Coordinates of C-alpha atoms and ligand atoms in Angstrom, one line a residue:
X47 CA 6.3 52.9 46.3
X48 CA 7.7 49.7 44.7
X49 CA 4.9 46.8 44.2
X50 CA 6.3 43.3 44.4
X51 CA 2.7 42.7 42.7
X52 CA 3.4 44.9 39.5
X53 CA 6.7 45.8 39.3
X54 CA 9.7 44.3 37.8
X55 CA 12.3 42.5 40.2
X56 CA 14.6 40.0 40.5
X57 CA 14.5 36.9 43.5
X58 CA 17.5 34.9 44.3
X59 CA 17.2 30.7 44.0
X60 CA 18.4 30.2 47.6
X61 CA 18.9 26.7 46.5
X62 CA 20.7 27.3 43.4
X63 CA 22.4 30.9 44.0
X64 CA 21.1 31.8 40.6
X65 CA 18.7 35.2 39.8
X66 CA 15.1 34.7 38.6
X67 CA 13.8 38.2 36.4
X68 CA 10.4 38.8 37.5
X69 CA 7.8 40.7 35.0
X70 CA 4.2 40.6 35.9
X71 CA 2.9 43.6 33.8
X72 CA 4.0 41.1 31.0
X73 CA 1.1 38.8 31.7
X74 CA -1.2 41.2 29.7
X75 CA 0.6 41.0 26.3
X76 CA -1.1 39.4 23.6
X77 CA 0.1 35.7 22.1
X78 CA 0.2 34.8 18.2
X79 CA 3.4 32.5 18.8
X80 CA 3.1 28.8 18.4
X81 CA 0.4 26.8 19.8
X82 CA 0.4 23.3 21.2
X83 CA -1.4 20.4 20.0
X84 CA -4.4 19.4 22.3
X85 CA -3.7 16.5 24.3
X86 CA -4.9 13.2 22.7
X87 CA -8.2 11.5 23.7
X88 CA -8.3 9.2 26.4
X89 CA -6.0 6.2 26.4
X90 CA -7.2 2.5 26.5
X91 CA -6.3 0.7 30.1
X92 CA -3.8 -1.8 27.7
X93 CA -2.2 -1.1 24.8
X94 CA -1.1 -3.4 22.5
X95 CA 1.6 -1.0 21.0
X96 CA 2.7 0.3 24.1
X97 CA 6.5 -1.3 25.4
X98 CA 5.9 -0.7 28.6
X99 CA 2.5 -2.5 29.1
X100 CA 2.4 -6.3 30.8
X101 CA 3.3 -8.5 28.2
X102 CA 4.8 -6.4 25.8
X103 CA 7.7 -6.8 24.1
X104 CA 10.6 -3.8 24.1
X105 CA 12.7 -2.6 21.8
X106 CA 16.1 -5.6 21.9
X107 CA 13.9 -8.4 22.3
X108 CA 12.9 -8.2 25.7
X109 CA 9.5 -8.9 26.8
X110 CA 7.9 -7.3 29.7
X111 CA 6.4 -10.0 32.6
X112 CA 3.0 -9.5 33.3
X113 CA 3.5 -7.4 36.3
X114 CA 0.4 -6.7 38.9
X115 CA 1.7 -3.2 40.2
X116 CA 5.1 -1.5 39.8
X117 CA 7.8 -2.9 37.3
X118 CA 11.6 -2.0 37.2
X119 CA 13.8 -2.5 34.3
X120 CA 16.9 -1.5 33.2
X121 CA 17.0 1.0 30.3
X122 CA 17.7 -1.0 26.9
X123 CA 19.1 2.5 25.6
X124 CA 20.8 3.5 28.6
X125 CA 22.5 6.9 28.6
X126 CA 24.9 5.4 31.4
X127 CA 26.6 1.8 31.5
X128 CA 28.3 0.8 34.3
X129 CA 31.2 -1.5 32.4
X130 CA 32.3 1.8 31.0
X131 CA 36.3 1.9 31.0
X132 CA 38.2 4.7 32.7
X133 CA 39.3 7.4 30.4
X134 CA 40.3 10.8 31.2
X135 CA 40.9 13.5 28.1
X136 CA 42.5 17.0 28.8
X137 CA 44.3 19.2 26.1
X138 CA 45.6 22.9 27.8
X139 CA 42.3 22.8 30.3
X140 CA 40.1 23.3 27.6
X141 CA 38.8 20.3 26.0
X142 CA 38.5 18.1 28.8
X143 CA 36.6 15.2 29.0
X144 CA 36.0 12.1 31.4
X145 CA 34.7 8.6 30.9
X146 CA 31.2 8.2 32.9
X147 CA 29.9 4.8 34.6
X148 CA 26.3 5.0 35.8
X149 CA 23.0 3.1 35.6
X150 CA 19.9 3.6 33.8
X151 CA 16.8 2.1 34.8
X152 CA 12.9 2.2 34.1
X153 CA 10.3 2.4 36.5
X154 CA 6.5 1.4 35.8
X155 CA 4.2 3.0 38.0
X156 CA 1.0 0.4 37.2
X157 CA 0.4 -1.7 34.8
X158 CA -2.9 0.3 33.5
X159 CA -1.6 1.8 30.5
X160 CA -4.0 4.8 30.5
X161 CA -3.4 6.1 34.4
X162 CA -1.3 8.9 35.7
X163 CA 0.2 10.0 39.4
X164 CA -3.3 12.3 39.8
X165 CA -5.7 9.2 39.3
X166 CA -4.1 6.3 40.7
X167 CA -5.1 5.1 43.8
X168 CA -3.2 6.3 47.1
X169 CA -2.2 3.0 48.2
X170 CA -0.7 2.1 44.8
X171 CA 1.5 5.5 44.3
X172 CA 2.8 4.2 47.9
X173 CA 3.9 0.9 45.6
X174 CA 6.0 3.2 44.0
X175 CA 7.0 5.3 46.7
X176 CA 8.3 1.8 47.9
X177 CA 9.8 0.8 45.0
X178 CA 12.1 4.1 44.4
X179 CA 13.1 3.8 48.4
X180 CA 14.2 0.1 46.7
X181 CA 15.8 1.8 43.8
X182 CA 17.7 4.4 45.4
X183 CA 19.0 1.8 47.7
X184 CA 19.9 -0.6 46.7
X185 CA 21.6 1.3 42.9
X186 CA 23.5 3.8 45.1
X187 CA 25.3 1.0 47.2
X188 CA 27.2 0.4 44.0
X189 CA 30.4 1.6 44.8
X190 CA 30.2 3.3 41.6
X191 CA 27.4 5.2 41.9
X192 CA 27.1 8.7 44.0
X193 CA 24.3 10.1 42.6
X194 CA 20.7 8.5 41.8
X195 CA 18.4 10.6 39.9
X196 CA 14.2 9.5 40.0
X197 CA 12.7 11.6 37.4
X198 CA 9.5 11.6 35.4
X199 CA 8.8 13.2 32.0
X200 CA 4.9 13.3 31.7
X201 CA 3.1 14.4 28.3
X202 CA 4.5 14.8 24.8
X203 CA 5.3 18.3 25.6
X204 CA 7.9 17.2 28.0
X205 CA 9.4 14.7 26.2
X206 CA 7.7 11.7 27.5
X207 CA 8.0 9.2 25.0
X208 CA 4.7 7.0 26.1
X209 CA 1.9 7.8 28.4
X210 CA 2.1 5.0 30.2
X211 CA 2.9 5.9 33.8
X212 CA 6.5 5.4 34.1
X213 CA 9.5 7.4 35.8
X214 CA 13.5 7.2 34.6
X215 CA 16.5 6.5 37.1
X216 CA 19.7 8.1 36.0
X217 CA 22.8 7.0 38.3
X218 CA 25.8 7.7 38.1
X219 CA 30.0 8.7 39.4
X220 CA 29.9 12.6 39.6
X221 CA 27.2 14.9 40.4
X222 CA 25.4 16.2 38.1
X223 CA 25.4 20.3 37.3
X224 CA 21.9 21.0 39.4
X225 CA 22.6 18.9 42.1
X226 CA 26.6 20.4 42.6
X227 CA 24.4 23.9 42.7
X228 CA 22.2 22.5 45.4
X229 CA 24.5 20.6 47.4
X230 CA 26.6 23.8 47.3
X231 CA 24.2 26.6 48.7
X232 CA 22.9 23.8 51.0
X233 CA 26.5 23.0 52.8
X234 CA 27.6 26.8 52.7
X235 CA 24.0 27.6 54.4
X236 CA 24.4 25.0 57.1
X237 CA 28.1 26.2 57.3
X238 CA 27.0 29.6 58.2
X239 CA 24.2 29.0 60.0
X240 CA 24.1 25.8 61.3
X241 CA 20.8 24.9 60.3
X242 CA 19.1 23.4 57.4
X243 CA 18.7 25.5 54.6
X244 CA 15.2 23.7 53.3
X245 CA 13.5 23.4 57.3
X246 CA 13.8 26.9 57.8
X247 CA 12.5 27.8 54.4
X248 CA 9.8 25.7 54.5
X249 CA 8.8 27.2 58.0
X250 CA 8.9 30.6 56.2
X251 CA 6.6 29.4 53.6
X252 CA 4.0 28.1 56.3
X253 CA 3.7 31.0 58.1
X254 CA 3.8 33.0 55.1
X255 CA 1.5 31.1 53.4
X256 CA 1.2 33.2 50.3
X257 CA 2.9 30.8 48.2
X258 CA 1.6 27.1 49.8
X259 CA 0.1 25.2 47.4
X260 CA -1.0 22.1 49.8
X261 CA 0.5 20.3 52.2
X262 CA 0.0 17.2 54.7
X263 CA 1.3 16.2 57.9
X264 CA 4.7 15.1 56.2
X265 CA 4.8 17.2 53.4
X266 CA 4.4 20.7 52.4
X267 CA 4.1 21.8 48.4
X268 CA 4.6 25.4 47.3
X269 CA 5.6 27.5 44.5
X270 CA 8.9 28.3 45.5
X271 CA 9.6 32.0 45.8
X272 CA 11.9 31.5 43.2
X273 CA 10.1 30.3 40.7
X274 CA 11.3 30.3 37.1
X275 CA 8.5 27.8 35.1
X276 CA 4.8 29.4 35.4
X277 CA 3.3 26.7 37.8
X278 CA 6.4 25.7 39.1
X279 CA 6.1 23.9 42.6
X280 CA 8.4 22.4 45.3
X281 CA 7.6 19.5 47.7
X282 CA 9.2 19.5 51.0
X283 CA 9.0 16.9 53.9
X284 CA 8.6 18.8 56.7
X285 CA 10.9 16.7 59.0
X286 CA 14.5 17.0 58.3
X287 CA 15.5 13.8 55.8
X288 CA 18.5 13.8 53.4
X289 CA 17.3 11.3 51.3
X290 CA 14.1 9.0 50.6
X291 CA 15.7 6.3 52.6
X292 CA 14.9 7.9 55.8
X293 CA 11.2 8.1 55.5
X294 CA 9.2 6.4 57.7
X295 CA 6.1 4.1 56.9
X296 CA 3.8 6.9 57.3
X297 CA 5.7 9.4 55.4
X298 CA 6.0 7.1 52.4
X299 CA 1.9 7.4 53.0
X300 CA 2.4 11.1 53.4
X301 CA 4.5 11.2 49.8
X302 CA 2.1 8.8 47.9
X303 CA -0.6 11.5 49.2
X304 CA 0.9 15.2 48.3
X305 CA 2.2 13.8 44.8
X306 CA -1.7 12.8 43.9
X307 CA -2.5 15.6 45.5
X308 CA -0.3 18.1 44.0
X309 CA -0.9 16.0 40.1
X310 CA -4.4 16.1 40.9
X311 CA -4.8 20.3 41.2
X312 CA -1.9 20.6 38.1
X313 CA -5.0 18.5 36.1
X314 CA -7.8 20.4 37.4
X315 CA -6.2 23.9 35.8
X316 CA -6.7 23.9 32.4
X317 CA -8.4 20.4 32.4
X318 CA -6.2 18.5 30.7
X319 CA -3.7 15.8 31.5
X320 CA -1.0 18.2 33.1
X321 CA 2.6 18.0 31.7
X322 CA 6.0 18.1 33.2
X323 CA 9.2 17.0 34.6
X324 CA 9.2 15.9 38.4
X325 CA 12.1 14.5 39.7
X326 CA 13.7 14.5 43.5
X327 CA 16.6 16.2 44.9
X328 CA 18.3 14.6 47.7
X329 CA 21.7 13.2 49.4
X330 CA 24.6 11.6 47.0
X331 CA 24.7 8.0 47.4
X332 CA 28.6 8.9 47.9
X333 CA 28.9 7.4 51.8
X334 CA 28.9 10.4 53.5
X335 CA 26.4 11.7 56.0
X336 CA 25.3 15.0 54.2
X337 CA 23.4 16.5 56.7
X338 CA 23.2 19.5 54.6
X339 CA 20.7 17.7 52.2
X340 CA 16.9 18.3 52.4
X341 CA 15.1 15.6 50.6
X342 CA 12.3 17.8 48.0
X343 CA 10.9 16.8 45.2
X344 CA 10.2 19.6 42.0
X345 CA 7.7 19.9 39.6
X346 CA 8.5 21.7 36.2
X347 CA 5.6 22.2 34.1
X348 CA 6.0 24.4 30.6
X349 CA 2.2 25.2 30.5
X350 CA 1.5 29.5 31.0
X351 CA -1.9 30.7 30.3
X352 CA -3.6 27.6 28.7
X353 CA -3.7 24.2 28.3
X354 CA -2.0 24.8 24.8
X355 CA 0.5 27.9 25.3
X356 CA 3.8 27.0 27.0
X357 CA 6.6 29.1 28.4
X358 CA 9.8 29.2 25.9
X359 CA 13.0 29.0 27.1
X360 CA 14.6 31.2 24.8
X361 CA 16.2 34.6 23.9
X362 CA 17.1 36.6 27.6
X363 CA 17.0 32.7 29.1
X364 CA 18.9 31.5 27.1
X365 CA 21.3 34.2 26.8
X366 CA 20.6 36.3 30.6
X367 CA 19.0 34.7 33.5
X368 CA 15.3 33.1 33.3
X369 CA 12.5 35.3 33.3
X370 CA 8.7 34.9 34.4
X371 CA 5.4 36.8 34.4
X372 CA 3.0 35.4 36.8
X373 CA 4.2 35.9 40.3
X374 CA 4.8 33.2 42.0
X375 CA 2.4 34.2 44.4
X376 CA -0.7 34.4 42.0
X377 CA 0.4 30.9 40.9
X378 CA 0.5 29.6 43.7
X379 CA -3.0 31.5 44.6
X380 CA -4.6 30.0 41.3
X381 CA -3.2 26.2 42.2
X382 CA -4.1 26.7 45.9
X383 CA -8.3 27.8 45.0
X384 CA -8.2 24.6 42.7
Ligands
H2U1562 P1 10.7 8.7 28.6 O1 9.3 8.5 28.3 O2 10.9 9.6 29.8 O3 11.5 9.0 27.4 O4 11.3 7.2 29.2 C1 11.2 6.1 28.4 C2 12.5 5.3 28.5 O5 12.3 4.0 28.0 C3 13.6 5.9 27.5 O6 14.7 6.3 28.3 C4 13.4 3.5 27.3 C5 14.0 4.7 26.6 O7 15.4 4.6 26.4 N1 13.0 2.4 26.5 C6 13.5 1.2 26.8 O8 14.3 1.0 27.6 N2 13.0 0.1 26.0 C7 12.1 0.2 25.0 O9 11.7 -0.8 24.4 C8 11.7 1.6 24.6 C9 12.1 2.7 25.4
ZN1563 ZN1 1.3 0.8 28.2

């Protein structure tokens, strides 16, 4: 008899189309691979060095204003600049290129230096809730924009360049390679089906409940069955929205409260300051409609089995498909008791 529990497998990304490898007798094998550097000590609420704090000057001369709660910028080493000239490059189909307009922007969550999504108040994550609604709005009604990307890098690990609490917003022309995968799977769903791809998985997850890592009356947070990074969740609204612009009052309430909530448990596992990259999926700023879009936020974490051993992407990832050990259930089981 084949166990799901035990034995290898493979799940398909529903979202994405792609395959996920699943080995959970691998969990046992031992690890004298590289280790991560502890997290530092606690930060101080201000820091003088820090370009990001109230009052601060950035790199390029700019100084920050001394802000009371969230603080928007635009990025003074911006991957994307909108006054970028049209160019298109194509020799035999093979190298092809294409000039890229888009916007670049930095969001402070606070102006407390030494906070993160898991302890700031409720009521001051829905500041930020507010202010990406504000974002998203009012950078995809450029007419050159169709995509607007809210991400946040947290810890050292991931890339984050400062602790301050802070998210990135990459905009720009064409979609971007995740969000083509997404937007594909999503409309060919609804196509055949005539439903939306995300409400009737999230209905699955709830009454399965194996893989539900919290949830609220607007959203719902699970390890997706697909899960490719150890602790890997997904947040869902449960009504159908296609884009942060559609919440209501008390779902911006309900959002502020699953992300602390969600930020709060990834702490609480191997008590450290949890790292990752969260970021949210949801319709192109394009015009259309896009009924097909279900607005979700994901959470990619690299920590496995300790606060200083990380999952690699490497070798049969790189080269394959993406592999994992843990089952996205016993994640999910270990997140949920926490
Ligand atoms: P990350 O921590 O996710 O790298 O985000 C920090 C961003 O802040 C990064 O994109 C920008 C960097 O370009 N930045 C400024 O815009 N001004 C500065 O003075 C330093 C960093
Ligand atoms: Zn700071």
């Amino acid at each position: 008899m084949f166990d799901w529990k035990q034995d290898p497998h493979r799940r398909l990304n529903a979202l994405t189309g792609e395959w996920v490898l699943v080995s959970p007798h691998r969990t046992q094998r031992p690890w004298l691979g590289q280790v991560e550097p502890q997290a530092p000590a606690a930060q101080p609420e201000y820091d003088p060095e820090c370009y990001l704090c109230p009052g601060n000057a950035r790199a390029g001369g700019m100084r920050n204003p001394g802000y009371a709660s969230t603080f928007v910028f635009e990025n003074d080493f911006a991957a994307l600049k909108l006054a970028t000239p049209v160019a298109r490059f194509d020799r035999d189909g093979l190298l092809v290129a294409e000039s890229e307009p888009g916007i670049c922007r930095v969001l402070c969550f606070s102006p407390r230096h030494n906070l993160t999504m898991a302890n700031m108040a409720t009521a001051d994550l829905r500041l930020v809730v507010d202010a990406w609604v504000e974002q998203y709005v009012e950078i995809g009604s450029n007419p050159a924009i169709n995509y607007v990307l809210i991400f946040e890098n947290r810890g050292a690990m991931m890339g984050a360049s400062n602790p301050h609490p802070h998210c990135q917003i990459w905009s720009n022309s064409t979609l971007p390679n995740e969000v083509s995968k997404e937007q594909a799977c999503q409309a060919a769903w609804r196509e055949r089906r005539g439903n939306c791809m995300l409400c009737e998985y999230a209905e699955i997850e709830i009454s399965e409940g194996s893989r539900l890592v919290d949830e609220n009356q607007d959203f719902v947070a699970m390890v997706p069955f697909w899960a490719v990074w150890p602790f890997e969740t997904m947040v869902v609204s449960r009504r159908h929205l296609s884009g942060i612009d559609s919440l209501s009052d008390g779902e911006r309430d309900g959002l502020a409260d699953i992300l602390k909530r969600v930020t709060a448990r990834y702490d609480r596992l191997f008590g450290v300051s949890f790292p990752y990259t969260m970021g949210f999926h949801q319709r192109p700023t394009d015009g259309a409609e896009h009924p097909e879009w279900h607005l979700h936020a994901h959470f990619y974490p690299p920590l496995l089995r300790s606060a200083t051993v990380r999952k690699f992407m490497v070798g049969y990832e790189m080269l394959a498909a993406p592999q994992r050990d843990i089952t996205p259930e016993a994640a999910a089981e270990r997140l949920r008791a926490l």
